[in-house]
GROMACS .gro file of C-alpha atoms in nm:
model
  391
    1MET     CA    1   2.163   1.412   2.060
    2ASP     CA    2   1.972   1.079   2.075
    3THR     CA    3   1.743   1.148   1.782
    4PRO     CA    4   1.911   1.169   1.440
    5PRO     CA    5   1.800   1.441   1.196
    6PHE     CA    6   1.482   1.368   1.003
    7SER     CA    7   1.219   1.537   0.792
    8ILE     CA    8   0.846   1.484   0.752
    9SER     CA    9   0.653   1.554   0.434
   10PRO     CA   10   0.292   1.673   0.454
   11ALA     CA   11   0.005   1.434   0.394
   12PRO     CA   12  -0.266   1.511   0.138
   13ARG     CA   13  -0.584   1.675   0.253
   14ILE     CA   14  -0.795   1.395   0.406
   15VAL     CA   15  -1.173   1.406   0.435
   16PHE     CA   16  -1.340   1.125   0.630
   17GLY     CA   17  -1.703   1.036   0.689
   18GLU     CA   18  -1.984   0.797   0.609
   19ASN     CA   19  -2.161   0.869   0.278
   20LYS     CA   20  -1.922   1.155   0.197
   21VAL     CA   21  -1.913   1.048  -0.169
   22ASP     CA   22  -2.284   1.111  -0.212
   23ASP     CA   23  -2.229   1.484  -0.217
   24PHE     CA   24  -1.867   1.576  -0.276
   25GLY     CA   25  -1.915   1.792  -0.584
   26GLY     CA   26  -1.831   2.098  -0.378
   27LEU     CA   27  -1.492   1.954  -0.285
   28VAL     CA   28  -1.417   1.882  -0.651
   29THR     CA   29  -1.522   2.231  -0.757
   30GLU     CA   30  -1.303   2.376  -0.483
   31LEU     CA   31  -1.003   2.189  -0.622
   32ALA     CA   32  -1.066   2.183  -0.996
   33GLY     CA   33  -1.297   2.478  -1.047
   34PRO     CA   34  -1.652   2.486  -1.187
   35ASP     CA   35  -1.742   2.279  -1.495
   36ALA     CA   36  -1.410   2.094  -1.480
   37ALA     CA   37  -1.323   1.804  -1.711
   38LEU     CA   38  -1.277   1.500  -1.490
   39LEU     CA   39  -1.142   1.154  -1.566
   40ILE     CA   40  -1.257   0.879  -1.329
   41VAL     CA   41  -1.010   0.590  -1.319
   42ALA     CA   42  -1.202   0.304  -1.159
   43ASP     CA   43  -1.175  -0.064  -1.085
   44PRO     CA   44  -1.406  -0.236  -1.335
   45GLY     CA   45  -1.539  -0.468  -1.064
   46ILE     CA   46  -1.721  -0.195  -0.870
   47PRO     CA   47  -1.968  -0.035  -1.116
   48ASP     CA   48  -2.220   0.045  -0.842
   49ILE     CA   49  -1.962   0.247  -0.650
   50THR     CA   50  -1.849   0.423  -0.965
   51GLN     CA   51  -2.208   0.526  -1.033
   52ARG     CA   52  -2.230   0.656  -0.676
   53ILE     CA   53  -1.926   0.870  -0.744
   54VAL     CA   54  -2.082   1.007  -1.065
   55LYS     CA   55  -2.406   1.086  -0.883
   56GLY     CA   56  -2.210   1.257  -0.607
   57LEU     CA   57  -2.073   1.496  -0.867
   58LYS     CA   58  -2.415   1.615  -0.978
   59GLY     CA   59  -2.449   1.987  -0.952
   60SER     CA   60  -2.077   2.047  -1.003
   61GLY     CA   61  -2.120   2.092  -1.379
   62ALA     CA   62  -1.828   1.859  -1.432
   63LYS     CA   63  -1.768   1.689  -1.766
   64ILE     CA   64  -1.695   1.326  -1.678
   65ALA     CA   65  -1.513   1.050  -1.866
   66LEU     CA   66  -1.442   0.697  -1.739
   67TYR     CA   67  -1.137   0.474  -1.773
   68ASP     CA   68  -1.161   0.125  -1.624
   69ASP     CA   69  -0.898  -0.088  -1.796
   70ILE     CA   70  -0.746  -0.180  -1.460
   71ARG     CA   71  -0.617  -0.508  -1.321
   72SER     CA   72  -0.442  -0.610  -1.000
   73ASP     CA   73  -0.078  -0.500  -1.025
   74PRO     CA   74  -0.165  -0.272  -1.318
   75MET     CA   75   0.041  -0.289  -1.633
   76SER     CA   76   0.239   0.007  -1.759
   77ARG     CA   77   0.025   0.007  -2.074
   78GLN     CA   78  -0.284   0.064  -1.858
   79VAL     CA   79  -0.121   0.365  -1.694
   80ASP     CA   80  -0.035   0.492  -2.041
   81GLY     CA   81  -0.394   0.430  -2.152
   82ALA     CA   82  -0.532   0.629  -1.861
   83ALA     CA   83  -0.290   0.915  -1.928
   84GLU     CA   84  -0.395   0.923  -2.295
   85ALA     CA   85  -0.763   0.917  -2.192
   86ALA     CA   86  -0.696   1.220  -1.972
   87ARG     CA   87  -0.532   1.403  -2.262
   88ARG     CA   88  -0.815   1.323  -2.504
   89HIS     CA   89  -1.075   1.440  -2.254
   90GLY     CA   90  -0.882   1.755  -2.170
   91ALA     CA   91  -0.900   1.651  -1.806
   92THR     CA   92  -0.766   1.882  -1.540
   93CYS     CA   93  -0.844   1.636  -1.259
   94VAL     CA   94  -0.820   1.258  -1.226
   95ILE     CA   95  -1.029   1.073  -0.966
   96GLY     CA   96  -0.908   0.726  -0.866
   97VAL     CA   97  -1.174   0.489  -0.733
   98GLY     CA   98  -1.093   0.140  -0.606
   99GLY     CA   99  -0.809  -0.042  -0.436
  100GLY     CA  100  -0.441   0.031  -0.463
  101SER     CA  101  -0.419  -0.072  -0.828
  102ALA     CA  102  -0.681   0.182  -0.938
  103LEU     CA  103  -0.541   0.456  -0.716
  104ASP     CA  104  -0.182   0.395  -0.828
  105THR     CA  105  -0.292   0.403  -1.193
  106ALA     CA  106  -0.491   0.722  -1.142
  107LYS     CA  107  -0.207   0.903  -0.964
  108PHE     CA  108   0.055   0.791  -1.213
  109ALA     CA  109  -0.162   0.880  -1.514
  110ALA     CA  110  -0.233   1.225  -1.370
  111ALA     CA  111   0.138   1.279  -1.313
  112ILE     CA  112   0.252   1.182  -1.664
  113ALA     CA  113  -0.041   1.315  -1.869
  114PRO     CA  114   0.117   1.662  -1.907
  115GLY     CA  115   0.418   1.497  -2.074
  116ARG     CA  116   0.454   1.252  -2.361
  117ASN     CA  117   0.681   0.983  -2.221
  118PRO     CA  118   0.534   0.643  -2.128
  119ALA     CA  119   0.505   0.515  -1.772
  120GLU     CA  120   0.812   0.294  -1.789
  121HIS     CA  121   1.026   0.603  -1.861
  122TYR     CA  122   0.971   0.699  -1.496
  123ALA     CA  123   1.029   0.353  -1.342
  124LEU     CA  124   1.243   0.345  -1.028
  125ALA     CA  125   1.259   0.727  -1.035
  126ALA     CA  126   1.508   0.706  -1.324
  127ASN     CA  127   1.367   1.026  -1.473
  128PRO     CA  128   1.185   1.319  -1.309
  129LEU     CA  129   0.809   1.328  -1.345
  130PRO     CA  130   0.661   1.615  -1.549
  131LYS     CA  131   0.596   1.941  -1.371
  132GLN     CA  132   0.243   2.060  -1.298
  133PRO     CA  133   0.060   1.725  -1.277
  134LEU     CA  134  -0.316   1.706  -1.307
  135ILE     CA  135  -0.519   1.735  -0.987
  136LYS     CA  136  -0.550   1.398  -0.814
  137ILE     CA  137  -0.836   1.276  -0.593
  138CYS     CA  138  -0.816   0.930  -0.437
  139ILE     CA  139  -1.126   0.746  -0.316
  140PRO     CA  140  -1.023   0.406  -0.175
  141THR     CA  141  -1.269   0.118  -0.166
  142THR     CA  142  -1.031  -0.100   0.034
  143ALA     CA  143  -0.842  -0.031   0.357
  144GLY     CA  144  -0.484  -0.136   0.315
  145THR     CA  145  -0.256   0.003   0.046
  146GLY     CA  146  -0.250   0.360   0.172
  147SER     CA  147  -0.196   0.478  -0.186
  148GLU     CA  148  -0.419   0.774  -0.107
  149THR     CA  149  -0.147   0.915   0.122
  150THR     CA  150   0.175   0.812  -0.053
  151ARG     CA  151   0.394   0.947  -0.331
  152VAL     CA  152   0.444   0.610  -0.495
  153SER     CA  153   0.269   0.410  -0.767
  154VAL     CA  154   0.338   0.042  -0.825
  155PHE     CA  155   0.297  -0.113  -1.169
  156SER     CA  156   0.413  -0.407  -1.380
  157THR     CA  157   0.610  -0.395  -1.704
  158ARG     CA  158   0.513  -0.572  -2.024
  159GLU     CA  159   0.735  -0.857  -1.905
  160GLY     CA  160   0.548  -0.881  -1.575
  161ILE     CA  161   0.824  -0.728  -1.360
  162LYS     CA  162   0.684  -0.535  -1.066
  163LEU     CA  163   0.829  -0.181  -1.046
  164TRP     CA  164   0.746   0.152  -0.886
  165ALA     CA  165   0.749   0.524  -0.956
  166TRP     CA  166   0.804   0.788  -0.690
  167GLY     CA  167   0.783   1.167  -0.665
  168ASP     CA  168   0.591   1.464  -0.529
  169ALA     CA  169   0.381   1.467  -0.847
  170LEU     CA  170   0.221   1.142  -0.726
  171ARG     CA  171   0.086   1.289  -0.403
  172ALA     CA  172  -0.295   1.317  -0.404
  173ASP     CA  173  -0.453   1.657  -0.360
  174LEU     CA  174  -0.745   1.501  -0.174
  175ALA     CA  175  -0.804   1.164  -0.012
  176LEU     CA  176  -1.172   1.096   0.047
  177LEU     CA  177  -1.231   0.819   0.302
  178ASP     CA  178  -1.587   0.686   0.310
  179PRO     CA  179  -1.622   0.357   0.504
  180THR     CA  180  -1.950   0.273   0.331
  181LEU     CA  181  -1.748   0.206   0.014
  182THR     CA  182  -1.562  -0.087   0.174
  183VAL     CA  183  -1.853  -0.293   0.310
  184GLY     CA  184  -1.879  -0.505  -0.006
  185LEU     CA  185  -1.516  -0.617   0.009
  186PRO     CA  186  -1.501  -0.998   0.055
  187PRO     CA  187  -1.356  -1.129   0.384
  188GLY     CA  188  -1.039  -1.259   0.220
  189LEU     CA  189  -0.959  -0.924   0.061
  190THR     CA  190  -1.056  -0.738   0.376
  191ALA     CA  191  -0.799  -0.948   0.564
  192ALA     CA  192  -0.528  -0.916   0.298
  193THR     CA  193  -0.561  -0.541   0.258
  194GLY     CA  194  -0.577  -0.493   0.635
  195ILE     CA  195  -0.258  -0.693   0.681
  196ASP     CA  196  -0.100  -0.473   0.414
  197ALA     CA  197  -0.171  -0.170   0.633
  198LEU     CA  198  -0.025  -0.350   0.935
  199VAL     CA  199   0.295  -0.436   0.747
  200HIS     CA  200   0.328  -0.076   0.628
  201ALA     CA  201   0.303   0.054   0.984
  202ILE     CA  202   0.542  -0.205   1.131
  203GLU     CA  203   0.806  -0.156   0.865
  204ALA     CA  204   0.788   0.223   0.869
  205CYS     CA  205   0.859   0.240   1.244
  206THR     CA  206   1.136  -0.021   1.247
  207ILE     CA  207   1.345   0.042   0.934
  208LYS     CA  208   1.654   0.262   0.917
  209ARG     CA  209   1.468   0.585   0.831
  210ALA     CA  210   1.219   0.555   1.118
  211ASN     CA  211   1.180   0.870   1.327
  212PRO     CA  212   0.986   0.956   1.645
  213LEU     CA  213   0.725   1.181   1.485
  214ASN     CA  214   0.645   0.929   1.213
  215ASP     CA  215   0.651   0.645   1.466
  216ALA     CA  216   0.353   0.792   1.650
  217VAL     CA  217   0.141   0.767   1.335
  218CYS     CA  218   0.258   0.410   1.277
  219TYR     CA  219   0.188   0.292   1.632
  220HIS     CA  220  -0.164   0.431   1.610
  221ALA     CA  221  -0.218   0.249   1.281
  222ILE     CA  222  -0.100  -0.077   1.439
  223ARG     CA  223  -0.337  -0.036   1.732
  224LEU     CA  224  -0.631   0.032   1.500
  225VAL     CA  225  -0.561  -0.273   1.284
  226VAL     CA  226  -0.524  -0.505   1.583
  227ARG     CA  227  -0.847  -0.377   1.737
  228HIS     CA  228  -1.066  -0.363   1.428
  229LEU     CA  229  -0.949  -0.587   1.141
  230LYS     CA  230  -1.102  -0.911   1.268
  231GLN     CA  231  -1.433  -0.736   1.328
  232ALA     CA  232  -1.427  -0.592   0.975
  233VAL     CA  233  -1.361  -0.940   0.836
  234GLU     CA  234  -1.632  -1.112   1.038
  235GLN     CA  235  -1.891  -0.832   1.040
  236PRO     CA  236  -1.857  -0.659   0.701
  237GLY     CA  237  -2.135  -0.410   0.774
  238ASP     CA  238  -1.973  -0.273   1.089
  239LEU     CA  239  -1.899   0.082   0.976
  240LYS     CA  240  -1.709   0.164   1.294
  241ALA     CA  241  -1.461  -0.115   1.220
  242ARG     CA  242  -1.452  -0.027   0.850
  243GLY     CA  243  -1.387   0.337   0.926
  244ALA     CA  244  -1.113   0.254   1.175
  245MET     CA  245  -0.943   0.040   0.912
  246GLN     CA  246  -0.961   0.319   0.654
  247ILE     CA  247  -0.796   0.555   0.901
  248ALA     CA  248  -0.533   0.290   0.980
  249ALA     CA  249  -0.454   0.240   0.613
  250ALA     CA  250  -0.421   0.614   0.549
  251ALA     CA  251  -0.203   0.655   0.860
  252ALA     CA  252   0.020   0.364   0.760
  253GLY     CA  253   0.047   0.518   0.414
  254ILE     CA  254   0.175   0.837   0.573
  255GLY     CA  255   0.420   0.618   0.764
  256ILE     CA  256   0.576   0.455   0.459
  257ASP     CA  257   0.567   0.780   0.263
  258ASN     CA  258   0.797   0.935   0.520
  259ALA     CA  259   1.014   0.636   0.610
  260GLY     CA  260   0.981   0.371   0.339
  261THR     CA  261   0.945  -0.006   0.359
  262GLY     CA  262   1.177  -0.297   0.426
  263ILE     CA  263   1.236  -0.663   0.361
  264GLY     CA  264   0.866  -0.752   0.377
  265HIS     CA  265   0.808  -0.541   0.068
  266ALA     CA  266   1.127  -0.653  -0.108
  267ILE     CA  267   1.016  -1.015  -0.089
  268GLY     CA  268   0.649  -0.925  -0.128
  269HIS     CA  269   0.716  -0.749  -0.457
  270ALA     CA  270   0.917  -1.053  -0.567
  271LEU     CA  271   0.619  -1.278  -0.489
  272GLY     CA  272   0.406  -1.047  -0.703
  273THR     CA  273   0.650  -1.077  -0.992
  274VAL     CA  274   0.700  -1.454  -0.961
  275ALA     CA  275   0.339  -1.561  -0.909
  276ARG     CA  276   0.118  -1.250  -0.893
  277VAL     CA  277   0.042  -1.314  -0.527
  278HIS     CA  278  -0.194  -1.042  -0.401
  279HIS     CA  279   0.021  -0.758  -0.269
  280GLY     CA  280  -0.126  -0.738   0.081
  281ARG     CA  281  -0.101  -1.112   0.133
  282ALA     CA  282   0.248  -1.123  -0.020
  283VAL     CA  283   0.398  -0.861   0.211
  284GLY     CA  284   0.208  -1.008   0.506
  285LEU     CA  285   0.357  -1.353   0.451
  286ALA     CA  286   0.702  -1.210   0.384
  287LEU     CA  287   0.710  -1.012   0.707
  288ARG     CA  288   0.572  -1.314   0.895
  289ALA     CA  289   0.890  -1.503   0.802
  290ALA     CA  290   1.128  -1.212   0.868
  291LEU     CA  291   0.985  -1.038   1.173
  292ALA     CA  292   1.156  -1.239   1.450
  293TRP     CA  293   1.486  -1.212   1.263
  294ASN     CA  294   1.443  -0.835   1.234
  295ALA     CA  295   1.354  -0.806   1.603
  296GLU     CA  296   1.690  -0.955   1.702
  297GLU     CA  297   1.863  -0.657   1.539
  298THR     CA  298   1.654  -0.372   1.686
  299PRO     CA  299   1.477  -0.509   1.994
  300ALA     CA  300   1.374  -0.169   2.130
  301ARG     CA  301   1.192  -0.070   1.813
  302HIS     CA  302   1.023  -0.407   1.786
  303ALA     CA  303   0.928  -0.406   2.154
  304ALA     CA  304   0.743  -0.081   2.085
  305VAL     CA  305   0.557  -0.259   1.804
  306SER     CA  306   0.480  -0.542   2.046
  307ALA     CA  307   0.327  -0.291   2.287
  308ALA     CA  308   0.118  -0.139   2.008
  309MET     CA  309  -0.007  -0.488   1.924
  310GLY     CA  310  -0.116  -0.535   2.285
  311ILE     CA  311   0.166  -0.757   2.412
  312SER     CA  312   0.213  -0.687   2.782
  313THR     CA  313   0.554  -0.546   2.865
  314GLY     CA  314   0.516  -0.596   3.243
  315GLY     CA  315   0.853  -0.444   3.322
  316ARG     CA  316   1.030  -0.719   3.130
  317ARG     CA  317   1.349  -0.676   2.935
  318THR     CA  318   1.309  -0.515   2.594
  319SER     CA  319   1.463  -0.815   2.419
  320ALA     CA  320   1.211  -1.050   2.580
  321VAL     CA  321   0.917  -0.837   2.469
  322ALA     CA  322   1.055  -0.810   2.116
  323ALA     CA  323   1.110  -1.185   2.101
  324GLU     CA  324   0.735  -1.244   2.136
  325LEU     CA  325   0.646  -1.030   1.837
  326GLY     CA  326   0.699  -1.290   1.565
  327GLU     CA  327   0.463  -1.542   1.724
  328ALA     CA  328   0.205  -1.274   1.809
  329TYR     CA  329   0.206  -1.150   1.451
  330ASP     CA  330   0.169  -1.506   1.321
  331ARG     CA  331  -0.132  -1.566   1.548
  332PHE     CA  332  -0.295  -1.242   1.435
  333VAL     CA  333  -0.244  -1.315   1.065
  334ARG     CA  334  -0.402  -1.657   1.103
  335ASP     CA  335  -0.679  -1.528   1.328
  336VAL     CA  336  -0.805  -1.283   1.064
  337GLY     CA  337  -0.811  -1.562   0.808
  338LEU     CA  338  -0.509  -1.488   0.590
  339GLU     CA  339  -0.401  -1.804   0.406
  340VAL     CA  340  -0.032  -1.859   0.482
  341SER     CA  341   0.029  -2.152   0.246
  342LEU     CA  342   0.130  -2.061  -0.107
  343LYS     CA  343   0.036  -2.399  -0.255
  344GLN     CA  344  -0.282  -2.251  -0.402
  345ASP     CA  345  -0.061  -1.998  -0.580
  346GLY     CA  346   0.142  -2.273  -0.742
  347LEU     CA  347   0.455  -2.206  -0.538
  348ALA     CA  348   0.669  -2.459  -0.354
  349VAL     CA  349   1.029  -2.520  -0.245
  350GLN     CA  350   1.138  -2.573  -0.605
  351ASP     CA  351   1.069  -2.201  -0.660
  352LEU     CA  352   1.321  -2.099  -0.392
  353ASP     CA  353   1.606  -1.998  -0.625
  354ARG     CA  354   1.374  -1.791  -0.842
  355LEU     CA  355   1.218  -1.612  -0.546
  356VAL     CA  356   1.556  -1.528  -0.393
  357GLU     CA  357   1.691  -1.412  -0.729
  358THR     CA  358   1.389  -1.187  -0.784
  359THR     CA  359   1.418  -1.042  -0.433
  360LEU     CA  360   1.780  -0.956  -0.514
  361ALA     CA  361   1.678  -0.775  -0.836
  362PRO     CA  362   1.767  -0.404  -0.863
  363GLU     CA  363   1.407  -0.285  -0.827
  364ASN     CA  364   1.394  -0.434  -0.475
  365LYS     CA  365   1.732  -0.300  -0.358
  366PRO     CA  366   1.597   0.021  -0.195
  367MET     CA  367   1.367  -0.187   0.025
  368ARG     CA  368   1.641  -0.434   0.116
  369ASP     CA  369   1.880  -0.149   0.197
  370ALA     CA  370   1.621   0.029   0.413
  371ASN     CA  371   1.554  -0.274   0.631
  372CYS     CA  372   1.676  -0.254   0.990
  373ARG     CA  373   1.890  -0.562   0.935
  374GLU     CA  374   2.088  -0.613   0.618
  375PRO     CA  375   1.999  -0.949   0.464
  376THR     CA  376   2.270  -1.167   0.317
  377PRO     CA  377   2.182  -1.405   0.033
  378ALA     CA  378   2.187  -1.683   0.294
  379ASP     CA  379   1.941  -1.488   0.511
  380LEU     CA  380   1.710  -1.435   0.215
  381ARG     CA  381   1.730  -1.801   0.127
  382ARG     CA  382   1.626  -1.905   0.476
  383ILE     CA  383   1.343  -1.649   0.495
  384CYS     CA  384   1.212  -1.735   0.150
  385HIS     CA  385   1.228  -2.106   0.236
  386ASP     CA  386   1.010  -2.037   0.540
  387ILE     CA  387   0.762  -1.850   0.321
  388LEU     CA  388   0.739  -2.128   0.064
  389THR     CA  389   0.697  -2.406   0.323
  390ALA     CA  390   0.449  -2.231   0.553
  391ALA     CA  391   0.131  -2.424   0.627
   0.00000   0.00000   0.00000
């Protein structure tokens, strides 16, 4: 038997279409019932979109409350605040609106609201999430994190350490993908979130838990990102490109939900802890430094990624095709405008020990262990050095 045993978990219900949010009250009523109490957990920087969501609920009879104390890499206290807001409102459904930070907060708050323990009680899956979570609806306004299709929420502790929670209670009941919600995203964030989706897809189909059924979803996500991200960056109003990127992000989310992530996320999370580097950019830069090294270990898997990225195989040896992947990825990252230097983030070679030490922290061990190639401290030191000196 060439294929090892594997299992696939179902994705949330996904509804896609332009302007879907302008009349989705029926979907909410279908899930939460008539006259439901809803808590909208929204990024505070998108009030116009939040108002669109509220208007789209007209006619549902819903009782709506808003929570918008959200920041990038949300704090555990903000998750706790959203959970308490849901309790006070008597919410039966939480709607997350925004990028990954808002969606992660909304999912996590909906999962823990039925209990009384704070968010950090559930960090690193140390304790089971409460049973019977509130209904969760995710409406992404970026195309990258894939939070709408995963069972994970990322958050930061009071000390600024980046952690995660995982469990079935964090799976959304509905993911609503409306490309019109992403057209206002600035080019830099469009690029960073799009690269996040690309990293998700690449890692999910190359790490130890990769499997053929999940791979197909990941390869499709890679193809979509390569074909459409640059257009979305350069022509923000192109709804075809925006929609393709939303589909890619959701597909890549399904990929990591079923297989996990690798060294790109281990180091990327460390960059978030050390200097609050934007998550999509952090994992993108981390994988940029590690991809060629990974490809040496599993050339066949990385050659398949090369093909998905459009690198011609031409009957060449698998190892030769895989060897081109690192440079092709680097060209793509630069071509879409992602800044590879971390100088603007205040990081340099003198931060090497701290970055390696944070990557080796317990919270990043599952991602290190899942990687297709086990990194030694010396490997991590070399990769992190490449990240910190990139220009």
